[in-house]
């Protein structure tokens, strides 16, 4: 079963099978090209079409209604080689035809890259590239074949090229693929090749090319002076055009390489354990974290993690692919991109956006509810003293912290435990005792989770005699997720008792009862009815 | 292949002359001209004819008119213009001269005499 097409030829309607139609239209194109630029071309074409119609008409009747490839071949046999048409008119010998719009594409010797449907293993990519560089396809195939085993990226590259490079469908495209001029002899050759075994013909190819070159050279000698000057102008124009094209191609290649590297980096960072976040620690070390370790640290697992990864990958990856395709096409001189590719790229990107937003929403739910717990410690000073000596080591001396972002109050210890600076409030005690209250906050999916997360805050302080030793950091217990835990220590000081503040404590003081001085650190303070006042009394 | 090519070149040189001769007898449309030339074994394929007709027309040797056909669409009938007739007379003379000269050379230098 074959599809038929209705055509009108010389004013008569024919049903013609698809392959026969392709052949006939190739043939007519070949004839038309052979007469390109000659006077009365369209008129001759009309005459020829009328004659072909006349020849085909007796071949159809009520019982046989369809033109097949056999009839077309017969007619072509009667009408003769497209070459015959060319030699009849001296005009047709002109090298630069007037019709430039079509000719610009078919500059002689100019190659465009196509996939070769006649010589393919998978998609004809390798043989197309081989034609482009004028080498045997076996080398390209070998290269691809070997690199398939060495790494996955050549597979990616092959698929990319399969999408970018169009298939050579018409005779003219096959000629462009081989870098032959789209002239009549070559089109004829292609049509003949379609009937014969292509691979056998390919061997004679080199010889044909030589013949063609000598022929075009002798034609060059016949040119008159006017032609010489016009070709000179054409040559200079061509040179400038060539340089511009070269620069554009060069920039295009650079861009494709850059975008490809970005894409590879994206794949590697999301789907392999490659380290992507590098943080310089305060002592000059570089700490590296992969995306996966970041997810682990933030305790985002399962569905949300998958959604975020996939969404992020599509959201960034698809535009990169689109850019690579765009510039890849530009380099290879492939003009239009199939509509379905652009459409599907857009849909995939949009799906990625939705997935990313969904994943972000699910992940954000872990931080939706605030939770709070309180621990309280009460202690009394020894009888001989009424001053509490507060002590806190300088946080800069803590060797244990590997990641430290002071502005975000975000720290990670060497054993991957999260830390933070507590804040400290000074208030008046309701009774005669010192109290130290720890307010812990965290977030979670629900109140219970938030409370659990808050409870995971560990803070160490020790009281000995009249001194209270505070740690500069609180820490989230091992295994607990990071849920924006915060710790506020409230130190309650009874009236008429004093506190000795260490230097460097000011950065954690959040709010306090009224005091005259801006800085508390390095001074001794007495709790009075009016709040903290500087205590000048010498104390043992 | 080589000999075929040369033969084709030789034929092509005289095709215009032959077309003009055929048309000098009566007006004809392309298929008739093709028929006549095929009978004389002058052309093998029809494609050659159309560009030649067009060129002769453009040079003013030929004109054409459309005539209704009993079978199918109207046909283009070619005929000689007065300029074409004059041109043909000139060609007749030079053809005779050419045939004489070529025959003479061909006889004088034929492979048999070597």
XYZ file of C-alpha atoms in Angstrom:
654
model
C 0.000 0.000 0.000
C 1.312 3.403 -0.916
C 0.120 6.925 -0.376
C -0.776 8.897 -3.466
C -0.578 12.592 -4.069
C -2.642 14.682 -6.423
C -0.577 16.898 -8.665
C -1.370 19.218 -11.487
C 1.060 18.959 -14.370
C 0.597 21.056 -17.493
C -3.013 21.668 -16.507
C -3.865 17.986 -16.063
C -4.495 16.265 -12.735
C -2.583 13.093 -11.918
C -2.669 10.706 -8.974
C 0.912 9.891 -8.272
C 2.544 7.668 -5.669
C 4.677 9.366 -3.068
C 8.061 7.992 -4.147
C 7.261 8.659 -7.779
C 6.312 12.205 -6.863
C 9.607 12.695 -4.991
C 11.531 11.484 -8.005
C 9.612 13.612 -10.452
C 9.971 16.722 -8.378
C 13.699 16.055 -7.898
C 13.983 15.720 -11.643
C 12.125 18.956 -12.335
C 14.203 20.748 -9.705
C 17.325 19.423 -11.369
C 16.220 20.737 -14.746
C 15.206 24.038 -13.252
C 18.585 24.380 -11.516
C 20.411 23.543 -14.725
C 18.792 26.486 -16.402
C 19.135 28.793 -13.471
C 19.451 32.372 -14.616
C 18.796 31.641 -18.242
C 16.194 33.687 -20.031
C 12.750 32.163 -20.316
C 13.469 29.561 -17.681
C 9.938 29.469 -16.349
C 8.558 29.241 -19.851
C 10.774 26.279 -20.678
C 9.752 24.639 -17.429
C 6.101 25.080 -18.370
C 6.786 23.509 -21.773
C 8.605 20.603 -20.196
C 5.851 20.040 -17.667
C 3.275 20.100 -20.451
C 5.282 17.555 -22.378
C 5.669 15.275 -19.357
C 1.922 15.503 -18.807
C 1.413 14.567 -22.430
C 3.680 11.558 -22.014
C 2.044 10.431 -18.788
C -1.522 10.832 -19.932
C -1.675 7.679 -22.108
C -0.308 5.661 -19.198
C -3.390 6.100 -17.054
C -6.894 4.856 -17.725
C -9.926 3.796 -15.758
C -8.230 0.601 -14.633
C -4.841 1.992 -13.871
C -5.321 5.389 -12.345
C -2.090 5.946 -10.531
C 1.334 7.035 -11.775
C 4.071 4.874 -10.247
C 7.816 5.254 -10.195
C 8.106 3.030 -13.284
C 6.198 5.496 -15.413
C 8.197 8.386 -14.045
C 11.440 6.623 -14.857
C 10.189 5.924 -18.364
C 9.336 9.572 -18.896
C 12.692 10.671 -17.540
C 14.275 8.263 -20.000
C 12.404 9.922 -22.846
C 13.088 13.460 -21.712
C 16.738 12.797 -20.989
C 19.361 13.884 -18.507
C 18.893 17.222 -16.833
C 22.307 17.978 -18.338
C 20.801 17.997 -21.824
C 18.707 20.968 -20.899
C 21.632 22.996 -19.719
C 23.828 22.793 -22.818
C 21.119 24.042 -25.129
C 21.265 27.590 -23.878
C 24.462 29.545 -23.776
C 22.973 31.738 -21.072
C 22.933 28.848 -18.683
C 26.714 28.743 -18.705
C 26.971 31.977 -16.803
C 28.650 31.316 -13.513
C 26.847 33.934 -11.448
C 23.169 33.584 -11.941
C 20.845 36.513 -11.414
C 18.721 34.579 -8.995
C 20.746 35.199 -5.842
C 18.250 34.321 -3.165
C 18.465 30.632 -3.845
C 22.039 30.672 -5.006
C 23.347 32.180 -1.794
C 22.694 28.887 -0.129
C 24.311 26.820 -2.813
C 27.676 28.510 -3.105
C 29.937 26.185 -4.911
C 31.986 23.965 -2.681
C 30.223 25.199 0.412
C 29.389 22.415 2.764
C 26.543 22.182 5.168
C 26.240 19.443 7.686
C 23.499 16.877 7.303
C 22.892 13.390 8.553
C 23.323 10.838 5.802
C 20.277 8.573 5.557
C 21.965 6.376 2.926
C 24.958 5.433 5.041
C 23.971 5.082 8.632
C 24.432 2.869 11.638
C 22.218 4.734 14.089
C 21.131 8.115 12.813
C 23.719 8.908 10.155
C 25.399 11.437 12.435
C 28.885 9.979 12.024
C 28.778 9.716 8.244
C 27.392 13.266 8.072
C 30.290 14.573 10.157
C 32.715 12.501 8.097
C 31.444 14.114 4.902
C 31.779 17.496 6.507
C 35.455 16.930 7.180
C 36.066 14.823 4.108
C 37.206 11.682 5.938
C 36.027 8.123 6.098
C 33.026 7.683 8.438
C 34.731 4.705 10.046
C 37.071 7.016 12.008
C 34.250 9.088 13.439
C 32.346 5.921 14.276
C 35.412 4.429 15.940
C 35.875 7.624 17.949
C 32.281 7.652 19.096
C 32.256 3.911 19.692
C 35.322 4.023 21.906
C 34.185 7.035 23.875
C 30.851 5.344 24.565
C 32.826 2.988 26.754
C 35.042 5.626 28.298
C 32.361 7.976 29.526
C 28.709 8.786 29.210
C 29.062 12.234 27.729
C 29.688 11.108 24.161
C 26.278 9.440 24.287
C 24.824 12.779 25.331
C 26.755 14.476 22.543
C 25.478 11.973 19.992
C 21.862 12.564 21.010
C 22.456 16.306 20.912
C 23.895 16.085 17.393
C 21.039 13.822 16.358
C 18.634 16.589 17.330
C 20.664 19.471 15.930
C 21.683 18.052 12.564
C 18.868 17.620 10.076
C 18.647 14.642 7.775
C 19.617 15.159 4.140
C 16.284 14.554 2.457
C 16.479 16.046 -1.017
C 19.121 15.609 -3.666
C 20.221 19.210 -3.171
C 20.779 18.625 0.540
C 22.783 15.490 -0.146
C 25.021 17.507 -2.444
C 25.456 20.229 0.131
C 26.349 17.568 2.660
C 29.139 16.352 0.393
C 30.269 19.852 -0.384
C 29.433 19.520 -4.054
C 27.865 22.383 -5.917
C 24.184 21.936 -6.455
C 24.454 21.886 -10.198
C 22.805 19.791 -12.754
C 25.386 17.074 -13.194
C 25.530 16.402 -9.521
C 21.779 16.334 -9.073
C 21.613 13.888 -11.924
C 24.230 11.833 -10.180
C 22.181 11.790 -6.999
C 19.097 10.709 -8.874
C 21.044 7.938 -10.546
C 22.501 6.916 -7.228
C 19.057 6.591 -5.767
C 18.454 3.818 -8.253
C 21.790 2.128 -7.772
C 23.722 0.938 -4.815
C 24.936 3.991 -3.002
C 28.003 2.538 -1.401
C 29.484 1.315 -4.651
C 29.068 4.767 -6.102
C 30.722 6.474 -3.186
C 34.050 4.966 -4.218
C 34.080 6.769 -7.540
C 33.268 9.907 -5.772
C 36.772 11.306 -5.510
C 37.335 10.908 -9.249
C 34.100 12.666 -10.058
C 35.122 15.538 -7.871
C 38.363 15.912 -9.814
C 36.544 15.863 -13.116
C 34.201 18.465 -11.929
C 37.026 20.706 -10.816
C 38.777 20.648 -14.175
C 35.536 21.344 -15.942
C 34.729 24.339 -13.853
C 38.237 25.661 -14.436
C 37.893 25.569 -18.207
C 34.609 27.346 -17.885
C 36.351 29.994 -15.882
C 38.688 30.741 -18.813
C 35.756 31.421 -21.071
C 34.571 34.201 -18.907
C 34.754 37.688 -20.320
C 36.169 40.774 -18.653
C 32.857 41.848 -17.190
C 32.494 38.501 -15.574
C 35.999 38.844 -14.229
C 35.230 42.099 -12.470
C 31.935 40.906 -11.143
C 33.606 37.799 -9.821
C 36.345 39.970 -8.281
C 33.692 41.994 -6.467
C 31.990 38.803 -5.507
C 35.280 37.440 -4.239
C 35.973 40.440 -2.001
C 32.420 40.317 -0.710
C 32.866 36.625 -0.139
C 36.136 37.204 1.731
C 34.574 39.761 4.082
C 31.553 37.528 4.483
C 33.841 34.593 5.198
C 35.745 36.474 7.910
C 32.522 37.627 9.564
C 31.141 34.123 9.340
C 34.345 32.747 10.813
C 34.164 35.105 13.779
C 30.506 34.328 14.365
C 31.229 30.611 14.173
C 34.132 30.987 16.585
C 31.996 32.853 19.118
C 29.276 30.253 18.640
C 31.701 27.418 19.358
C 32.966 29.172 22.485
C 29.405 29.692 23.695
C 28.461 26.085 23.025
C 31.520 24.924 24.952
C 30.688 27.237 27.864
C 27.046 26.180 27.997
C 27.994 22.521 27.655
C 30.439 22.851 30.554
C 27.744 24.549 32.614
C 25.365 21.736 31.826
C 27.900 19.074 32.691
C 28.673 20.919 35.927
C 24.958 21.049 36.691
C 24.553 17.316 36.094
C 27.660 16.509 38.071
C 26.739 18.712 41.016
C 23.176 17.462 41.270
C 23.526 13.801 40.458
C 27.004 12.932 41.590
C 28.630 13.611 44.904
C 30.668 16.472 43.476
C 31.389 19.216 45.969
C 29.803 22.472 44.972
C 29.836 24.688 48.030
C 33.247 25.789 49.164
C 33.476 27.719 52.364
C 36.599 29.256 53.703
C 36.881 28.744 57.407
C 38.194 31.439 59.715
C 41.548 29.704 59.932
C 41.926 29.593 56.150
C 40.823 26.060 55.420
C 38.440 25.304 52.610
C 35.454 23.197 53.469
C 33.631 21.589 50.547
C 30.086 20.308 50.536
C 28.179 18.431 47.875
C 24.544 19.135 47.165
C 23.697 15.848 48.840
C 25.582 16.674 51.980
C 23.781 20.017 52.090
C 20.447 18.230 51.838
C 21.574 15.885 54.600
C 22.614 18.812 56.759
C 19.282 20.504 56.251
C 17.541 17.175 56.876
C 15.560 17.328 53.634
C 14.976 13.797 52.434
C 12.812 11.639 50.243
C 10.142 13.289 48.175
C 11.141 16.913 48.773
C 14.769 16.218 48.023
C 13.890 14.401 44.802
C 11.521 17.165 43.731
C 14.043 19.877 44.469
C 16.780 18.036 42.591
C 14.653 17.246 39.536
C 12.999 20.663 39.506
C 16.284 22.497 39.864
C 17.867 20.327 37.191
C 15.103 20.989 34.663
C 14.729 24.650 35.567
C 18.394 25.371 34.892
C 19.261 22.503 32.574
C 16.575 22.950 29.946
C 17.487 26.580 29.143
C 21.122 25.464 28.862
C 20.121 22.690 26.462
C 18.054 25.186 24.485
C 21.045 27.555 24.256
C 23.364 24.725 23.233
C 20.924 23.655 20.531
C 20.478 27.241 19.364
C 24.158 27.987 18.950
C 24.907 24.476 17.792
C 22.514 24.994 14.928
C 24.000 28.380 14.144
C 27.504 26.902 13.934
C 26.462 24.090 11.687
C 24.515 26.381 9.418
C 21.247 24.675 10.196
C 18.586 27.296 10.057
C 15.214 26.399 11.391
C 14.699 24.292 14.431
C 11.761 21.941 14.403
C 8.810 23.389 16.253
C 8.190 20.298 18.303
C 11.635 20.546 19.883
C 11.059 24.080 21.083
C 7.609 23.216 22.315
C 8.708 20.154 24.228
C 11.686 22.017 25.696
C 9.330 24.677 26.967
C 6.959 22.133 28.485
C 9.770 20.259 30.182
C 11.112 23.528 31.570
C 7.676 24.507 32.815
C 7.225 21.091 34.424
C 10.600 21.628 36.077
C 9.431 24.974 37.420
C 6.279 23.402 38.875
C 8.252 20.552 40.432
C 10.769 23.018 41.874
C 8.028 25.161 43.372
C 6.295 22.061 44.750
C 9.513 20.777 46.275
C 10.245 24.186 47.793
C 6.747 24.239 49.275
C 7.133 20.792 50.787
C 10.556 21.677 52.125
C 9.261 24.959 53.514
C 6.611 23.092 55.451
C 9.380 21.787 57.694
C 9.838 25.374 58.802
C 6.196 26.414 59.038
C 5.466 26.112 62.787
C 7.430 27.771 65.565
C 8.080 25.824 68.740
C 9.506 26.825 72.112
C 10.829 25.099 75.221
C 12.364 26.475 78.386
C 14.974 25.116 80.787
C 15.687 26.841 84.025
C 18.637 26.596 86.386
C 18.768 28.229 89.792
C 21.921 28.837 91.718
C 23.078 30.753 94.739
C 26.405 32.422 95.320
C 28.674 31.423 98.178
C 27.883 33.430 101.320
C 31.072 35.480 101.279
C 30.426 36.881 97.821
C 27.739 38.978 96.217
C 29.281 39.194 92.767
C 28.786 36.727 89.953
C 31.791 36.413 87.700
C 30.643 35.678 84.204
C 33.180 33.982 81.958
C 33.018 33.144 78.307
C 35.915 32.031 76.084
C 36.457 34.083 72.940
C 34.648 32.318 70.156
C 37.552 33.022 67.863
C 39.636 30.675 69.960
C 37.302 27.786 69.336
C 39.200 25.438 67.065
C 36.236 23.189 66.674
C 34.244 25.309 64.214
C 34.748 24.575 60.528
C 32.105 26.749 58.910
C 31.446 30.107 60.331
C 29.125 32.758 58.994
C 28.885 35.359 61.746
C 26.300 37.529 60.035
C 23.853 34.605 59.760
C 24.726 33.168 63.164
C 25.473 29.945 61.309
C 28.264 27.652 62.331
C 29.119 24.066 61.652
C 31.550 22.171 63.796
C 34.194 19.813 62.543
C 31.953 16.841 63.191
C 29.156 18.423 61.134
C 27.111 19.598 64.103
C 25.302 22.885 63.775
C 26.057 25.633 66.123
C 24.937 29.131 66.889
C 25.733 31.986 69.156
C 23.277 32.293 71.975
C 21.918 35.667 72.882
C 21.988 36.797 76.479
C 19.514 39.001 78.331
C 20.079 40.452 81.761
C 16.997 41.035 83.919
C 16.176 41.495 87.577
C 15.512 38.338 89.552
C 12.084 38.070 91.190
C 13.681 36.568 94.305
C 17.075 36.623 96.005
C 18.574 33.937 93.841
C 20.366 33.957 90.540
C 18.476 32.201 87.795
C 19.591 31.179 84.376
C 16.702 30.524 81.995
C 17.269 29.017 78.567
C 14.612 29.800 75.961
C 14.881 27.498 72.964
C 13.131 28.073 69.662
C 12.919 26.012 66.493
C 10.616 25.354 63.601
C 8.943 22.211 62.297
C 6.074 20.780 60.293
C 3.908 20.829 63.403
C 4.152 22.029 67.009
C 5.490 18.701 68.239
C 8.277 18.516 65.670
C 9.149 22.111 66.354
C 9.371 21.380 70.075
C 11.541 18.321 69.417
C 13.809 20.411 67.287
C 13.970 23.055 70.025
C 14.825 20.405 72.575
C 17.744 19.300 70.445
C 19.583 22.477 71.404
C 22.437 21.663 73.723
C 24.104 24.374 75.719
C 26.741 23.894 78.303
C 27.462 26.206 81.215
C 29.148 25.471 84.508
C 28.895 27.240 87.786
C 31.681 26.934 90.288
C 31.817 29.048 93.406
C 31.035 32.525 92.266
C 31.810 32.104 88.610
C 29.554 31.121 85.763
C 31.297 29.745 82.697
C 29.297 30.141 79.480
C 30.023 28.468 76.179
C 30.185 30.833 73.197
C 28.099 28.390 71.150
C 25.057 26.292 71.517
C 24.897 23.153 69.488
C 22.238 20.985 67.912
C 22.467 17.410 69.079
C 23.779 14.857 66.656
C 21.153 13.534 64.250
C 18.682 16.351 64.826
C 17.786 18.366 61.712
C 18.609 22.027 61.364
C 15.352 23.911 61.867
C 16.515 27.481 62.541
C 17.142 26.714 66.179
C 17.717 29.750 68.374
C 18.787 30.008 71.963
C 18.228 32.883 74.291
C 19.746 32.800 77.744
C 18.101 34.988 80.372
C 20.244 35.754 83.377
C 18.198 36.940 86.369
C 20.177 38.914 88.887
C 18.763 39.640 92.359
C 18.725 43.225 93.627
C 21.946 44.566 95.120
C 24.010 41.744 93.707
C 26.755 42.454 91.220
C 27.854 40.839 87.971
C 31.263 40.994 86.400
C 31.069 40.983 82.645
C 33.947 39.560 80.593
C 35.370 41.468 77.623
C 33.831 40.361 74.348
C 30.413 39.487 75.690
C 28.674 42.480 74.125
C 28.007 40.739 70.842
C 25.608 38.272 72.459
C 23.840 40.709 74.738
C 20.405 41.232 73.220
C 18.418 43.296 75.656
C 18.825 44.175 79.210
C 17.472 46.337 81.930
C 18.476 49.949 81.793
C 22.153 50.779 82.065
C 24.099 53.929 81.426
C 26.952 52.561 79.462
C 26.865 51.187 76.020
C 29.286 48.390 76.659
C 28.850 45.972 79.470
C 31.931 43.891 78.777
C 34.991 44.431 80.950
C 33.054 46.102 83.754
C 31.321 45.168 86.945
C 27.669 46.031 87.363
C 25.300 46.276 90.315
C 21.615 45.431 89.981
C 19.644 48.336 91.414
C 16.057 49.399 91.303
C 16.899 51.483 88.258
C 18.618 48.601 86.517
C 22.306 47.928 86.113
C 24.634 50.538 87.475
C 28.387 50.561 87.374
C 29.755 49.001 90.543
C 32.916 50.721 91.698
C 33.222 48.864 95.018
C 36.204 46.684 95.283
C 35.250 43.168 95.901
C 37.270 40.229 96.884
C 31.308 7.000 -23.124
C 33.814 9.305 -24.807
C 32.499 8.565 -28.290
C 28.930 9.058 -27.138
C 29.843 12.432 -25.766
C 31.500 13.544 -28.972
C 28.586 12.323 -31.041
C 26.200 14.240 -28.848
C 28.297 17.374 -29.242
C 28.302 16.996 -33.044
C 24.552 16.510 -33.131
C 23.908 19.463 -30.912
C 25.737 21.785 -33.257
C 23.324 21.096 -36.056
C 20.133 20.759 -34.041
C 19.166 24.405 -34.427
C 19.622 24.151 -38.154
C 17.412 21.053 -38.261
C 14.671 22.637 -36.171
C 14.582 25.596 -38.515
C 14.435 23.259 -41.510
C 11.519 21.297 -40.060
C 9.642 24.467 -39.269
C 10.289 25.951 -42.706
C 8.038 23.259 -44.170
C 5.120 23.756 -41.758
C 4.285 25.090 -38.309
C 4.637 22.460 -35.624
C 4.304 21.936 -31.910
C 7.176 20.399 -29.942
C 5.961 16.808 -30.081
C 5.842 16.926 -33.890
C 9.320 18.382 -34.085
C 10.537 15.673 -31.717
C 8.881 13.028 -33.854
C 10.533 14.279 -37.002
C 13.933 14.462 -35.391
C 13.585 11.083 -33.766
C 12.802 9.579 -37.164
C 15.974 11.121 -38.491
C 17.828 9.720 -35.414
C 18.978 13.220 -34.595
C 17.892 13.324 -31.000
C 17.730 10.616 -28.419
C 16.053 12.516 -25.617
C 13.456 15.225 -25.823
C 14.859 17.441 -23.134
C 17.372 18.923 -25.541
C 14.714 20.484 -27.696
C 13.022 22.865 -25.270
C 15.934 25.105 -24.418
C 16.829 25.319 -28.116
C 13.311 26.375 -29.064
C 13.373 28.973 -26.349
C 16.684 30.344 -27.493
C 15.620 30.579 -31.112
C 12.454 32.318 -29.987
C 14.405 34.787 -27.872
C 16.705 35.498 -30.801
C 13.684 36.297 -32.959
C 14.045 33.409 -35.411
C 10.885 31.746 -34.122
C 7.446 32.785 -32.984
C 4.600 30.716 -31.634
C 0.870 30.731 -31.275
C -1.494 28.707 -29.112
C -3.814 26.339 -30.929
C -6.657 24.295 -29.473
C -6.004 20.591 -29.313
C -8.533 17.796 -29.728
C -6.955 15.878 -26.873
C -5.926 17.842 -23.821
C -4.839 21.408 -23.228
C -3.964 23.886 -26.015
C -0.611 23.442 -27.743
C 2.133 25.820 -28.632
C 2.713 25.889 -32.406
C 6.095 27.238 -33.439
C 6.697 28.931 -36.782
C 9.509 30.733 -38.554
C 9.585 34.512 -38.512
C 10.787 36.396 -41.642
C 14.083 36.944 -39.844
C 14.188 33.209 -39.178
C 13.715 32.447 -42.864
C 16.585 34.692 -43.812
C 18.717 33.150 -41.067
C 17.907 29.674 -42.359
C 18.949 30.605 -45.914
C 22.284 31.801 -44.571
C 22.676 28.565 -42.623
C 21.897 26.474 -45.702
C 24.788 28.025 -47.564
C 27.264 27.712 -44.740
C 26.095 24.161 -43.979
C 26.879 23.121 -47.554
C 30.300 24.690 -47.303
C 30.916 23.044 -43.975
C 29.890 19.597 -45.193
C 32.193 19.944 -48.204
C 35.152 21.046 -46.113
C 34.611 18.408 -43.457
C 34.212 15.669 -46.051
C 37.360 16.764 -47.764
C 39.348 16.722 -44.556
C 37.793 13.466 -43.430
C 38.686 11.800 -46.737
C 42.183 13.201 -46.836
C 43.047 12.189 -43.271
C 40.871 9.107 -42.864
C 42.476 6.203 -40.976
C 42.558 4.100 -44.191
C 45.125 6.346 -45.842
C 47.508 6.212 -42.932
